[in-house]
Structures are given as C-alpha cells and as structure tokens.
Short mmCIF file of C-alpha atoms and ligand atoms in Angstrom, two decimals:
data_model
loop_
_atom_site.label_atom_id
_atom_site.label_comp_id
_atom_site.label_asym_id
_atom_site.label_seq_id
_atom_site.Cartn_x
_atom_site.Cartn_y
_atom_site.Cartn_z
CA MET A 1 -14.71 6.50 9.00
CA GLU A 2 -16.28 4.96 12.04
CA PHE A 3 -17.26 1.60 13.44
CA PHE A 4 -19.11 0.03 16.33
CA THR A 5 -19.42 -3.50 17.59
CA THR A 6 -22.61 -5.35 18.38
CA THR A 7 -23.36 -8.62 20.13
CA ALA A 8 -27.04 -8.45 19.18
CA ASP A 9 -29.06 -11.15 17.40
CA ALA A 10 -28.73 -10.38 13.67
CA ALA A 11 -32.52 -10.37 13.23
CA LYS A 12 -33.08 -7.94 16.07
CA ARG A 13 -30.70 -5.14 15.21
CA THR A 14 -32.01 -2.21 13.21
CA THR A 15 -29.82 -1.31 10.25
CA ASP A 16 -30.04 -0.25 6.60
CA CYS A 17 -28.18 -3.38 5.61
CA ALA A 18 -27.27 -6.59 7.41
CA ILE A 19 -24.37 -8.49 5.87
CA VAL A 20 -24.41 -12.22 6.56
CA GLY A 21 -22.55 -15.16 5.06
CA VAL A 22 -23.40 -18.61 3.79
CA TYR A 23 -20.95 -21.46 3.29
CA GLU A 24 -21.04 -24.03 0.55
CA ARG A 25 -23.40 -26.99 0.95
CA LYS A 26 -26.13 -24.60 2.11
CA GLN A 27 -24.50 -24.12 5.47
CA LEU A 28 -25.82 -20.92 7.02
CA THR A 29 -23.64 -18.92 9.36
CA GLU A 30 -25.16 -18.34 12.78
CA ALA A 31 -26.15 -14.78 11.88
CA ALA A 32 -27.75 -15.97 8.63
CA ALA A 33 -29.61 -18.63 10.59
CA GLN A 34 -30.92 -15.98 13.01
CA ILE A 35 -32.37 -13.95 10.16
CA ASP A 36 -33.59 -17.09 8.43
CA ALA A 37 -35.45 -18.15 11.56
CA ALA A 38 -37.02 -14.71 12.02
CA THR A 39 -38.16 -14.54 8.39
CA GLY A 40 -39.69 -17.97 8.05
CA GLY A 41 -36.82 -19.49 6.11
CA LEU A 42 -36.16 -16.62 3.67
CA ILE A 43 -32.47 -17.36 3.13
CA ALA A 44 -32.79 -21.14 2.88
CA GLY A 45 -35.69 -20.66 0.46
CA LEU A 46 -33.71 -18.34 -1.80
CA MET A 47 -30.79 -20.76 -1.73
CA ASP A 48 -33.05 -23.63 -2.75
CA GLN A 49 -34.37 -21.49 -5.58
CA GLY A 50 -30.78 -20.84 -6.71
CA ASP A 51 -31.05 -17.09 -6.05
CA ILE A 52 -28.29 -17.05 -3.46
CA SER A 53 -24.86 -18.45 -4.23
CA SER A 54 -22.43 -19.64 -1.59
CA LYS A 55 -19.41 -19.35 -3.90
CA LEU A 56 -16.69 -17.26 -2.32
CA GLY A 57 -17.36 -13.58 -3.02
CA ALA A 58 -20.79 -14.06 -4.63
CA VAL A 59 -23.20 -11.40 -3.36
CA SER A 60 -26.99 -11.41 -3.33
CA LEU A 61 -28.99 -8.42 -2.22
CA VAL A 62 -32.41 -9.05 -0.71
CA PRO A 63 -34.20 -5.69 -0.79
CA ARG A 64 -37.08 -6.58 1.55
CA VAL A 65 -36.86 -8.57 4.72
CA ASP A 66 -40.11 -9.13 6.61
CA GLY A 67 -39.60 -10.34 10.13
CA ALA A 68 -36.09 -9.03 10.76
CA ARG A 69 -35.19 -5.45 11.66
CA CYS A 70 -32.81 -4.86 8.75
CA LYS A 71 -34.06 -2.84 5.76
CA ARG A 72 -31.92 -4.86 3.38
CA LEU A 73 -30.10 -8.13 3.59
CA LEU A 74 -26.85 -8.81 1.82
CA VAL A 75 -25.95 -12.47 1.64
CA VAL A 76 -22.31 -13.20 0.81
CA GLY A 77 -20.91 -16.53 -0.31
CA LEU A 78 -18.04 -17.63 1.91
CA GLY A 79 -16.98 -20.76 0.00
CA LYS A 80 -15.94 -23.86 1.90
CA LYS A 81 -16.14 -23.56 5.65
CA SER A 82 -12.97 -25.60 6.16
CA THR A 83 -10.86 -23.23 4.06
CA PHE A 84 -12.35 -19.91 5.26
CA GLY A 85 -9.39 -17.79 6.32
CA ARG A 86 -8.20 -14.19 6.32
CA ARG A 87 -7.88 -13.93 2.56
CA GLU A 88 -11.34 -15.38 2.04
CA PHE A 89 -12.72 -13.06 4.71
CA ALA A 90 -11.13 -10.02 3.06
CA ARG A 91 -12.48 -11.06 -0.33
CA ALA A 92 -16.02 -11.66 0.95
CA GLN A 93 -16.13 -8.46 2.99
CA SER A 94 -14.92 -6.29 0.10
CA ALA A 95 -17.28 -7.98 -2.34
CA ALA A 96 -20.16 -7.15 0.01
CA LEU A 97 -19.21 -3.50 0.40
CA THR A 98 -18.45 -3.08 -3.30
CA HIS A 99 -21.93 -4.37 -4.08
CA ILE A 100 -23.65 -1.64 -2.08
CA ARG A 101 -21.41 1.18 -3.30
CA SER A 102 -24.18 2.88 -5.22
CA GLN A 103 -27.01 2.06 -2.79
CA HIS A 104 -28.40 4.45 -0.24
CA VAL A 105 -26.92 2.56 2.64
CA VAL A 106 -25.93 4.88 5.45
CA ASP A 107 -25.63 2.29 8.14
CA ALA A 108 -24.59 -1.37 7.75
CA VAL A 109 -23.68 -4.18 10.09
CA SER A 110 -21.39 -6.98 8.97
CA TYR A 111 -21.85 -10.22 10.85
CA LEU A 112 -19.00 -11.86 8.93
CA THR A 113 -16.63 -10.83 11.74
CA ARG A 114 -18.37 -13.40 13.94
CA GLU A 115 -17.11 -16.26 11.76
CA ASP A 116 -14.07 -18.33 12.62
CA THR A 117 -11.17 -17.72 10.27
CA ARG A 118 -8.69 -20.58 10.01
CA ASP A 119 -5.54 -18.46 10.08
CA CYS A 120 -6.38 -15.28 11.97
CA ASP A 121 -8.30 -13.93 14.94
CA ALA A 122 -11.02 -11.31 15.31
CA TYR A 123 -8.40 -8.54 15.42
CA TYR A 124 -7.50 -9.10 11.77
CA ARG A 125 -11.09 -9.61 10.69
CA ALA A 126 -11.96 -6.17 12.04
CA ARG A 127 -8.87 -4.62 10.53
CA LEU A 128 -9.59 -6.08 7.13
CA ALA A 129 -13.26 -5.07 7.40
CA LEU A 130 -12.33 -1.43 8.03
CA GLN A 131 -9.84 -1.54 5.17
CA ALA A 132 -12.67 -2.81 2.98
CA LEU A 133 -14.79 0.14 4.15
CA GLY A 134 -11.96 2.47 3.17
CA GLU A 135 -11.87 0.84 -0.25
CA HIS A 136 -15.66 1.16 -0.53
CA ARG A 137 -15.55 4.89 0.24
CA TYR A 138 -12.49 5.83 -1.80
CA ARG A 139 -13.09 8.14 -4.75
CA PHE A 140 -10.65 10.29 -6.68
CA ASN A 141 -12.55 13.37 -7.80
CA ASP A 142 -9.94 16.09 -7.42
CA THR A 143 -9.46 16.64 -11.13
CA LYS A 144 -13.05 16.35 -12.35
CA SER A 145 -15.21 19.43 -12.87
CA LYS A 146 -18.35 17.37 -13.47
CA ASP A 147 -19.57 13.78 -13.22
CA ARG A 148 -17.79 13.48 -9.91
CA ARG A 149 -18.44 10.02 -8.57
CA PRO A 150 -20.38 10.42 -5.34
CA VAL A 151 -18.68 9.24 -2.18
CA PRO A 152 -20.83 6.44 -0.72
CA LYS A 153 -23.03 7.43 2.20
CA LEU A 154 -21.86 4.54 4.33
CA ARG A 155 -19.29 5.85 6.77
CA LYS A 156 -20.04 3.78 9.82
CA LEU A 157 -19.73 0.01 9.82
CA GLY A 158 -21.07 -2.26 12.54
CA LEU A 159 -19.09 -5.38 13.34
CA GLY A 160 -20.89 -8.39 14.75
CA ALA A 161 -19.30 -10.02 17.81
CA ASN A 162 -20.13 -13.28 19.56
CA ASP A 163 -19.40 -11.87 23.00
CA SER A 164 -17.88 -8.86 24.72
CA ALA A 165 -14.36 -10.33 24.66
CA MET A 166 -14.57 -10.61 20.88
CA ALA A 167 -16.02 -7.10 20.70
CA LYS A 168 -12.94 -5.82 22.51
CA THR A 169 -10.57 -7.57 20.10
CA LEU A 170 -12.59 -6.30 17.14
CA THR A 171 -12.35 -2.75 18.45
CA ARG A 172 -8.56 -2.89 18.56
CA GLY A 173 -8.41 -4.29 15.03
CA ALA A 174 -10.93 -1.78 13.72
CA GLU A 175 -8.94 1.13 15.15
CA HIS A 176 -5.82 -0.05 13.38
CA GLY A 177 -7.85 -0.74 10.23
CA THR A 178 -9.15 2.83 10.29
CA GLY A 179 -5.60 4.18 10.46
CA ILE A 180 -4.39 1.89 7.69
CA ALA A 181 -7.35 2.84 5.48
CA ALA A 182 -6.61 6.53 6.04
CA GLY A 183 -2.97 5.94 5.11
CA MET A 184 -3.99 4.03 1.99
CA ALA A 185 -6.25 6.91 0.92
CA VAL A 186 -3.30 9.32 1.27
CA THR A 187 -1.19 6.97 -0.86
CA ARG A 188 -3.87 6.58 -3.51
CA ASP A 189 -4.61 10.31 -3.72
CA LEU A 190 -0.94 11.15 -4.21
CA ALA A 191 -0.38 8.45 -6.81
CA ASN A 192 -3.58 9.22 -8.72
CA MET A 193 -2.80 12.94 -8.85
CA PRO A 194 -1.66 13.98 -12.36
CA PRO A 195 2.05 14.67 -12.85
CA ASN A 196 1.57 18.34 -13.70
CA ILE A 197 0.19 18.80 -10.18
CA CYS A 198 2.04 16.14 -8.22
CA THR A 199 5.62 17.34 -8.67
CA PRO A 200 8.59 16.92 -6.31
CA SER A 201 7.63 20.24 -4.65
CA TYR A 202 4.05 19.02 -4.24
CA LEU A 203 5.30 15.94 -2.39
CA ALA A 204 7.43 18.20 -0.20
CA ASP A 205 4.39 20.38 0.57
CA THR A 206 2.41 17.27 1.48
CA ALA A 207 5.12 16.29 3.96
CA MET A 208 5.18 19.81 5.48
CA GLU A 209 1.43 19.64 5.88
CA MET A 210 1.83 16.42 7.88
CA ALA A 211 4.32 18.14 10.15
CA ARG A 212 1.86 20.97 10.76
CA LYS A 213 -0.85 18.46 11.64
CA HIS A 214 1.10 16.18 14.00
CA LYS A 215 3.39 17.28 16.79
CA ALA A 216 5.55 14.16 16.59
CA VAL A 217 6.31 14.78 12.90
CA ASN A 218 9.22 16.94 11.75
CA VAL A 219 10.19 17.63 8.16
CA GLN A 220 13.29 18.81 6.40
CA VAL A 221 13.36 19.42 2.66
CA LEU A 222 16.65 19.51 0.78
CA ASP A 223 16.65 21.48 -2.47
CA GLU A 224 19.09 21.05 -5.36
CA PRO A 225 21.92 23.22 -3.93
CA ASP A 226 21.62 21.35 -0.59
CA MET A 227 21.91 18.05 -2.41
CA ALA A 228 24.83 19.23 -4.54
CA GLU A 229 26.64 20.23 -1.36
CA ARG A 230 26.21 16.70 -0.05
CA GLY A 231 27.43 15.15 -3.28
CA MET A 232 24.16 13.56 -4.36
CA HIS A 233 25.07 13.71 -8.03
CA SER A 234 23.40 10.44 -8.87
CA LEU A 235 20.04 11.73 -7.59
CA LEU A 236 20.55 15.13 -9.19
CA SER A 237 21.42 13.63 -12.58
CA VAL A 238 17.87 12.27 -12.91
CA GLY A 239 16.21 15.68 -12.72
CA ASN A 240 18.66 17.39 -15.08
CA GLY A 241 16.30 17.32 -18.03
CA SER A 242 13.26 18.57 -16.12
CA GLU A 243 11.95 22.06 -15.45
CA GLN A 244 10.78 20.76 -12.08
CA PRO A 245 13.45 21.04 -9.39
CA SER A 246 14.31 17.84 -7.50
CA ARG A 247 13.79 17.46 -3.77
CA LEU A 248 14.87 15.19 -0.96
CA ILE A 249 12.23 15.00 1.73
CA HIS A 250 13.22 13.81 5.19
CA ILE A 251 10.46 13.17 7.76
CA ASP A 252 11.04 12.10 11.35
CA TYR A 253 8.27 10.75 13.54
CA ARG A 254 9.41 10.38 17.13
CA ALA A 255 7.00 8.87 19.65
CA GLY A 256 9.10 5.94 20.85
CA LYS A 257 11.93 5.64 23.36
CA LYS A 258 14.78 8.03 22.65
CA SER A 259 17.23 5.13 22.64
CA ASP A 260 15.29 3.21 19.95
CA ALA A 261 16.83 3.55 16.50
CA PRO A 262 14.16 4.38 13.89
CA VAL A 263 13.03 2.16 11.07
CA VAL A 264 13.73 4.11 7.90
CA LEU A 265 11.42 3.88 4.89
CA VAL A 266 12.74 5.22 1.59
CA GLY A 267 10.23 5.76 -1.23
CA LYS A 268 10.95 6.29 -4.91
CA GLY A 269 9.43 9.63 -5.87
CA ILE A 270 9.72 9.93 -9.65
CA THR A 271 6.71 12.15 -10.32
CA PHE A 272 6.87 11.32 -14.02
CA ASP A 273 9.11 8.81 -15.76
CA SER A 274 9.34 9.52 -19.47
CA GLY A 275 12.51 7.42 -19.55
CA GLY A 276 14.60 10.53 -20.24
CA ILE A 277 16.86 10.33 -23.31
CA SER A 278 16.24 6.56 -23.25
CA LEU A 279 12.66 7.59 -23.98
CA LYS A 280 9.84 5.15 -23.29
CA PRO A 281 7.39 4.20 -26.05
CA GLY A 282 4.28 6.38 -26.28
CA PRO A 283 1.43 3.98 -25.51
CA MET A 284 0.49 4.01 -21.84
CA MET A 285 3.24 6.47 -20.97
CA ASP A 286 0.64 8.33 -18.86
CA GLU A 287 0.87 5.47 -16.37
CA MET A 288 4.36 6.60 -15.46
CA LYS A 289 2.76 9.24 -13.24
CA PHE A 290 2.50 6.32 -10.78
CA ASP A 291 6.28 6.16 -10.61
CA MET A 292 6.10 7.96 -7.27
CA GLY A 293 4.08 5.04 -5.86
CA GLY A 294 6.88 4.20 -3.42
CA ALA A 295 6.95 7.78 -2.13
CA ALA A 296 3.15 7.77 -1.89
CA ALA A 297 3.27 4.50 0.07
CA VAL A 298 5.84 5.64 2.64
CA LEU A 299 3.97 8.94 3.08
CA GLY A 300 0.78 6.91 3.55
CA VAL A 301 2.51 4.79 6.20
CA MET A 302 3.65 7.99 7.93
CA ALA A 303 0.07 9.30 7.87
CA ALA A 304 -1.25 6.03 9.31
CA VAL A 305 1.39 5.86 12.05
CA ALA A 306 0.83 9.50 13.02
CA ALA A 307 -2.96 9.08 13.03
CA LEU A 308 -2.66 6.00 15.23
CA LYS A 309 -0.07 7.75 17.43
CA LEU A 310 2.01 4.56 17.52
CA PRO A 311 4.72 4.69 20.21
CA ILE A 312 7.58 4.14 17.75
CA ASN A 313 10.33 6.01 15.97
CA LEU A 314 10.01 6.12 12.20
CA SER A 315 11.81 8.06 9.51
CA VAL A 316 10.73 8.48 5.93
CA ILE A 317 13.03 9.63 3.15
CA VAL A 318 11.63 10.56 -0.25
CA PRO A 319 14.06 11.34 -3.07
CA SER A 320 11.97 13.00 -5.73
CA ALA A 321 12.63 14.07 -9.31
CA GLU A 322 11.02 14.16 -12.72
CA ASN A 323 12.75 12.13 -15.45
CA MET A 324 12.53 14.10 -18.71
CA PRO A 325 14.49 14.43 -21.96
CA SER A 326 16.00 17.78 -22.89
CA GLY A 327 19.26 19.36 -23.99
CA ARG A 328 20.33 19.38 -20.38
CA ALA A 329 19.23 15.83 -19.65
CA THR A 330 21.61 13.06 -18.61
CA ARG A 331 22.87 11.04 -21.60
CA PRO A 332 23.42 7.31 -21.85
CA GLY A 333 27.17 7.00 -21.27
CA ASP A 334 27.38 9.75 -18.65
CA VAL A 335 29.28 8.86 -15.49
CA VAL A 336 28.15 10.40 -12.19
CA THR A 337 29.60 10.25 -8.69
CA SER A 338 27.09 9.22 -6.06
CA MET A 339 27.06 10.55 -2.49
CA SER A 340 28.81 7.33 -1.41
CA GLY A 341 31.75 8.14 -3.71
CA ARG A 342 30.94 5.20 -5.97
CA THR A 343 30.89 6.23 -9.63
CA ILE A 344 28.02 5.05 -11.83
CA GLU A 345 27.94 4.73 -15.60
CA ILE A 346 24.40 5.55 -16.70
CA LEU A 347 23.86 3.22 -19.63
CA ASN A 348 20.11 3.72 -19.69
CA THR A 349 18.46 6.88 -18.40
CA ASP A 350 15.24 4.92 -17.89
CA ALA A 351 16.84 2.99 -15.01
CA GLU A 352 16.51 6.18 -12.93
CA GLY A 353 14.79 4.92 -9.77
CA ARG A 354 17.92 3.24 -8.47
CA LEU A 355 19.88 6.43 -9.14
CA ILE A 356 17.77 8.49 -6.77
CA LEU A 357 17.35 5.68 -4.22
CA CYS A 358 21.07 4.97 -3.82
CA ASP A 359 21.81 8.55 -2.76
CA ALA A 360 18.75 8.63 -0.49
CA MET A 361 19.97 5.49 1.27
CA THR A 362 23.51 6.81 1.63
CA TYR A 363 21.97 9.97 3.11
CA ALA A 364 19.86 7.88 5.51
CA GLN A 365 22.93 6.02 6.76
CA ALA A 366 24.84 9.28 7.20
CA GLU A 367 22.06 11.12 9.04
CA LEU A 368 20.33 8.43 11.06
CA ASP A 369 21.08 5.46 13.24
CA CYS A 370 18.87 3.08 11.24
CA ALA A 371 17.33 0.00 12.86
CA ALA A 372 16.47 -1.10 9.34
CA ILE A 373 16.21 0.56 5.94
CA ILE A 374 13.35 -0.52 3.71
CA ASP A 375 13.09 1.03 0.30
CA VAL A 376 9.82 0.92 -1.62
CA ALA A 377 9.82 1.53 -5.35
CA THR A 378 7.98 1.01 -8.62
CA LEU A 379 11.39 -0.04 -9.81
CA THR A 380 11.20 -2.51 -12.69
CA GLY A 381 8.90 -3.77 -15.41
CA ALA A 382 10.77 -7.05 -14.94
CA CYS A 383 9.20 -7.45 -11.50
CA VAL A 384 5.75 -7.20 -13.08
CA ILE A 385 6.76 -9.90 -15.55
CA ALA A 386 8.01 -12.11 -12.71
CA LEU A 387 5.22 -11.70 -10.13
CA GLY A 388 2.35 -10.03 -11.95
CA HIS A 389 0.11 -7.71 -9.97
CA HIS A 390 -0.41 -9.97 -6.98
CA ARG A 391 2.81 -9.94 -5.02
CA SER A 392 5.49 -7.30 -4.51
CA GLY A 393 9.11 -8.29 -5.10
CA LEU A 394 11.12 -8.55 -1.88
CA MET A 395 14.92 -8.57 -1.62
CA GLY A 396 17.56 -7.55 0.86
CA ASN A 397 20.68 -8.39 2.80
CA ASP A 398 19.16 -9.58 6.07
CA GLN A 399 17.05 -12.72 6.09
CA THR A 400 15.44 -11.91 9.45
CA LEU A 401 14.17 -8.58 8.11
CA ILE A 402 13.02 -10.22 4.87
CA ASP A 403 11.19 -12.95 6.82
CA SER A 404 9.46 -10.32 8.99
CA LEU A 405 8.29 -8.37 5.94
CA MET A 406 7.17 -11.52 4.18
CA ALA A 407 5.15 -12.58 7.26
CA ALA A 408 3.68 -9.08 7.60
CA GLY A 409 2.51 -9.28 3.99
CA GLU A 410 0.80 -12.62 4.63
CA ARG A 411 -0.96 -11.32 7.74
CA ALA A 412 -2.03 -8.06 6.13
CA VAL A 413 -3.22 -9.76 2.91
CA ASP A 414 -0.71 -7.65 1.00
CA ARG A 415 1.74 -10.26 -0.07
CA ALA A 416 5.33 -10.22 -1.28
CA TRP A 417 7.75 -12.82 -2.57
CA GLN A 418 11.47 -13.01 -2.11
CA LEU A 419 13.88 -12.88 -5.03
CA PRO A 420 17.53 -13.91 -4.58
CA ILE A 421 20.41 -11.44 -4.82
CA ASP A 422 23.31 -13.79 -5.61
CA GLN A 423 26.77 -12.48 -6.45
CA GLU A 424 26.21 -13.44 -10.10
CA TYR A 425 23.48 -10.80 -10.33
CA VAL A 426 25.73 -8.17 -8.81
CA ASP A 427 28.39 -9.12 -11.40
CA GLN A 428 25.95 -8.24 -14.20
CA LEU A 429 26.36 -4.57 -13.18
CA LYS A 430 30.06 -4.34 -14.11
CA SER A 431 31.11 -1.30 -16.12
CA ASN A 432 34.22 -0.66 -18.24
CA PHE A 433 34.23 3.01 -17.30
CA ALA A 434 32.90 3.39 -13.75
CA ASP A 435 32.63 1.50 -10.46
CA CYS A 436 29.34 0.06 -11.70
CA ALA A 437 26.69 0.48 -14.39
CA ASN A 438 23.07 1.36 -13.68
CA ILE A 439 21.71 -1.61 -15.64
CA GLY A 440 22.59 -5.29 -15.76
CA GLY A 441 20.86 -6.35 -18.96
CA ARG A 442 17.35 -7.63 -19.51
CA ASP A 443 17.78 -10.95 -17.76
CA GLY A 444 16.78 -10.96 -14.11
CA GLY A 445 16.02 -7.24 -14.30
CA ALA A 446 14.12 -7.03 -11.00
CA ILE A 447 17.03 -8.67 -9.19
CA THR A 448 19.85 -6.69 -10.82
CA ALA A 449 17.97 -3.53 -9.80
CA GLY A 450 17.90 -4.83 -6.22
CA ALA A 451 21.55 -5.85 -6.50
CA PHE A 452 22.42 -2.31 -7.58
CA LEU A 453 20.78 -0.89 -4.44
CA GLY A 454 22.51 -3.52 -2.30
CA GLN A 455 25.88 -2.02 -3.24
CA PHE A 456 24.90 1.12 -1.34
CA THR A 457 23.50 -0.54 1.78
CA GLU A 458 26.18 -3.09 2.62
CA LYS A 459 26.59 -1.78 6.17
CA ALA A 460 22.88 -1.47 6.89
CA THR A 461 20.09 -3.94 7.62
CA TRP A 462 18.25 -3.44 4.38
CA ALA A 463 15.30 -4.71 2.39
CA HIS A 464 13.79 -3.61 -0.91
CA LEU A 465 10.17 -3.87 -2.06
CA ASP A 466 9.59 -3.63 -5.81
CA ILE A 467 5.95 -2.55 -6.10
CA ALA A 468 5.84 -1.89 -9.86
CA GLY A 469 3.08 -4.50 -10.21
CA THR A 470 1.18 -3.97 -6.97
CA ALA A 471 1.03 -0.20 -6.36
CA TRP A 472 -1.40 0.48 -9.17
CA LEU A 473 -3.59 -1.25 -11.69
CA GLY A 474 -3.77 -0.55 -15.40
CA GLY A 475 -6.62 -1.14 -17.84
CA ALA A 476 -10.22 -0.27 -17.01
CA LYS A 477 -9.48 -0.18 -13.29
CA LYS A 478 -6.59 2.22 -13.78
CA GLY A 479 -5.55 3.71 -10.47
CA ALA A 480 -3.48 3.41 -7.33
CA THR A 481 -4.14 0.52 -4.92
CA GLY A 482 -2.68 1.83 -1.67
CA ARG A 483 -0.27 -1.09 -1.46
CA PRO A 484 2.03 -1.88 0.31
CA VAL A 485 0.76 0.31 3.17
CA PRO A 486 -0.95 -2.65 4.93
CA LEU A 487 2.23 -4.75 4.78
CA LEU A 488 4.44 -1.97 6.12
CA VAL A 489 2.10 -0.91 8.93
CA ASP A 490 1.74 -4.55 9.94
CA TYR A 491 5.52 -4.85 10.08
CA LEU A 492 5.76 -1.76 12.29
CA LEU A 493 2.95 -2.95 14.58
CA ASP A 494 4.59 -6.36 14.86
CA ARG A 495 7.91 -4.79 15.88
CA MET A 496 6.13 -3.08 18.78
CA ASP A 497 5.30 -6.28 20.66
N1 BES B 1 9.43 3.12 -13.50
C1 BES B 1 10.00 2.11 -14.32
C2 BES B 1 9.54 0.71 -13.92
C3 BES B 1 8.13 0.35 -14.25
C4 BES B 1 7.82 -0.16 -15.50
C5 BES B 1 7.15 0.46 -13.29
C6 BES B 1 6.52 -0.52 -15.77
C7 BES B 1 5.87 0.10 -13.58
C8 BES B 1 5.55 -0.41 -14.81
C9 BES B 1 11.51 2.16 -14.21
O1 BES B 1 12.07 3.40 -13.98
C10 BES B 1 12.04 1.65 -15.50
O2 BES B 1 11.84 2.30 -16.46
N2 BES B 1 12.71 0.52 -15.47
C11 BES B 1 13.25 -0.07 -16.62
C12 BES B 1 14.62 -0.58 -16.26
C13 BES B 1 15.44 -0.97 -17.44
C14 BES B 1 15.78 0.26 -18.27
C15 BES B 1 16.71 -1.63 -16.95
C16 BES B 1 12.33 -1.21 -17.03
O3 BES B 1 11.76 -1.86 -16.17
O4 BES B 1 12.15 -1.39 -18.24
MN1 MN B 2 12.42 4.43 -15.81
ZN1 ZN B 3 10.91 4.75 -13.08
#
C-alpha cells in the first residue's frame, strides 16, 4: 500500500478518480468548488437535480468529467460542516473507497484530507484514510479454490493537502496508517482462518515467522511439558480435551531504551471454543473460530510496530489452546492449581478464556518487568449484550492506564467503554471448594470475567479489553474487523511522546 500527497488544484491533477466532499446546505468543499468551476457547474447542477446527496457517507459516482483532468469524480456527502470530525471523516472516506471497490480504479486522489476536522488534525485524517484503503483492499481468499474475490487494483492513494506543511503532517499520518492497516490485515487473516488450519501451533509458527522477518523480534514457544513444569495447570486444563497441543507464545520486540520496561500485551488464543463439556449450542458455533481474536489482535499490533520500527519495547504473550469435549476433557467441578498457586474450581468449562489468560499473566509478571499489562480477549457474550458491536469493554486496576486506553480508542476511532470492577463483583466468584470459581453467575458477566483476571494481576498495572463484540462481525458481513489494533497502536504511539 502506498500514498502520495498533492497540493495541486483538484481540477488540474490527472487521476482515475478524484474524491471530493460536499457539506449539507449545498456547501461545496474547496476541492469540489475547483472541479465545479472547471466543469461549468457540474457538481452544483447535479446537486440541484438531486443526483448528489450531502448526507454523511452518501456517495455519488460521476463517470465522465469534461473540463477537469480526473477520469471519474466521486462526490461524498460530509453532513453538517459544523460537526465534521474524525469519525465523520473516517466514515466518509471509507464509504468513498468501498464504493469504488469493484471499479477499475488504479489511482485515486482524496481531497477530503484538506477539510478541517473539528477534533483532529491532518495527521489523523491521513492515518484514517490509509486505514480505509487497507479496508478497501482487504480480501480473504486463502480457503477458496474458485470465485476468489479480486483484490482491488487501487493500491496507491493520493492525499490532498492545502500547503506543504499540511503535506508533511499527512505524510507522517499516512505512514502510521499504512503500518496499522498492515497490522489489521494480519489480525483479520489469522481470525478468518478456519480452526482446522489456525491451531495453537499455527499461531506459534506465525510468531516465529515474524521473528525471522524482523531483527528486533524474538520468539519463545512453550509446549505442554514446559508449561507443566511452570505449573500452568489452569491453562493446560483447557486443552485437555483437544487433539491439538496447547502453546504459550512469548514475543519480545526490543527497539527502545534498555532501561524502559516493556508494555505487555496478552491475547486470548482459543483457536476453537466448543465450550468443552459445557458444550455450546449448535447454531453459529462456527463463529467460535474467532475466539483467538485477542491473539490475532496482539500479533497484528506486533506486526504493525515491527513494520513501523517504533523505538519502543513491547512484549506479546499468547496463551493458546483448543477447547473441546472428550473423555480427557476438564469436567465442571474439577479444581485446578494455577501458576500463581491460586486454586480454581471450574464450574463451567465454557468460561475457558480466563483460565488461559490468568496463567499467561502470572507468567508475564514472573518473566518480565512490565510497564503495563493489557490483555485482549473475546471473553464474554455478556460484553456483547452490554456494549453491542460498537465499543470494546475496558476494565482494570489503574485508572491512568484505563484513561489512556479510552483516549486512544477515541482518537483512533476504535472506541471502548469502561466497566466497573467493584468488590461486589469479585465476591460473586467465591467457591466452596477452591480459592475461587471460574464463573460468577449470569449477572454482570463481562465484569465478573474481568474481576477474575484482576485476582491474578493485583501487583501489576493492568487493563483488560473484552473484544467479543468488536473483533468480528456476524451475519452477512461475517468476518474479522481488525479491532482493536488501531486503539492499541495509538496507545503505544502516544506513550512515545
Ligand atoms: N468465547 C466465549 C465468549 C464469546 C461469546 C465471544 C459470544 C463472542 C461471542 C467465552 O469463552 C464464553 O463462552 N463465555 C461464556 C462465559 C460464561 C460461561 C460464564 C459466555 O459468555 O457465555
Ligand atoms: Mn467459552
Ligand atoms: Zn471462549
């Protein structure tokens, strides 16, 4: 994926497709006005005719443009000028690129980046534009033998700038956007991959491949005997019923000062969640291949950070297992001893994510001096009920860290929302037979899951992102979204300054 910036008059630049915006009340953007002037009022005329809408995200394609140098003109509605901000920009830019997905557009210039956005600067406009290009180009074809959906021809996006200072800012944003888009594609590929291919060992191989590609990346993979030696019996209990061996993947990226403690990202890597003996119902069970969405996200962040060569220290830990029923599977009622020494009564084998994450976080605290631990997991259906598919659930034990992640989500247009972990929620996890149970009842299920993890991270600066609703979409648009890679990369970039 590539980009360039241009300060040219929109009517005078040759391109397959010029993308310009119009605001409500027939207010043309400057770039639209330039093309309008060169074409004898083409845009204003079409608006008067009702053929161009200025509603946010509405797209009209004008296939012939006499008088301007563009082969096609794409007019995007930007809504009200007074409320045009980063979210509106992102929406308009993606709507534009989605619209020309099937067209033979090899080269396009978006002049939307020239517009003022109420709550962000040109840096973010460029970043979001390149992310939209990544979205436009993304296709998952790996498992199709025919009818592969063609990857759009457009690989280079021009970004309109008002002056050379803006062009410079756009360039910085576009570079970061390219890295984020690449990371999101890694995340989406891994999550979309079927569970008979994407196993714990497959995730480990993916990590090793990253280490081969980037000098600053080092990988260690723990197999089941290694984990048993370290006492990770909570993690190991989840894979008991599966033919696929469990793995713990540990990746270090070191490009920052030696004295800087790394941020540690921990991603839930359940490559298929059948529920185990607490078997899930049949309908839509295929979607539980996405239960490694947290692992896919942290690997995507690692890919983005390595591609951008950010001068930071980052560690990624992926506990990975397949949750299956069998004669050897963990039973409801089993008690296991976690690496921390805390015993856990497994009352429901479908609450398995927390069982692998708790050991991974104990491991992280034992192995690394962690600046912060952030775990990312498709952890609970309850979080989807609470927040839907729009915001990730955010919890933790350090308000400063939570505030930073929340703000990063706002900036990156990849939002989260905080849920409270009060003592009362922790109390729901009491067990008659062990130090705690792995479930706390139906009520407040997203929070009791977070509260469970909090018992293993008391000494760390820790936050938890429940991405069950945001990492993938069901229904006709079934597939991985690449979230929350933008949020996490934004957080890491923000920590740098
Ligand atoms: N992987 C699921 C959570 C999930 C559900 C993600 C739906 C995406 C969509 C998780 O392992 C799970 O099964 N959680 C249970 C917890 C319950 C048994 C306490 C749930 O949410 O029902
Ligand atoms: Mn489950
Ligand atoms: Zn799960």
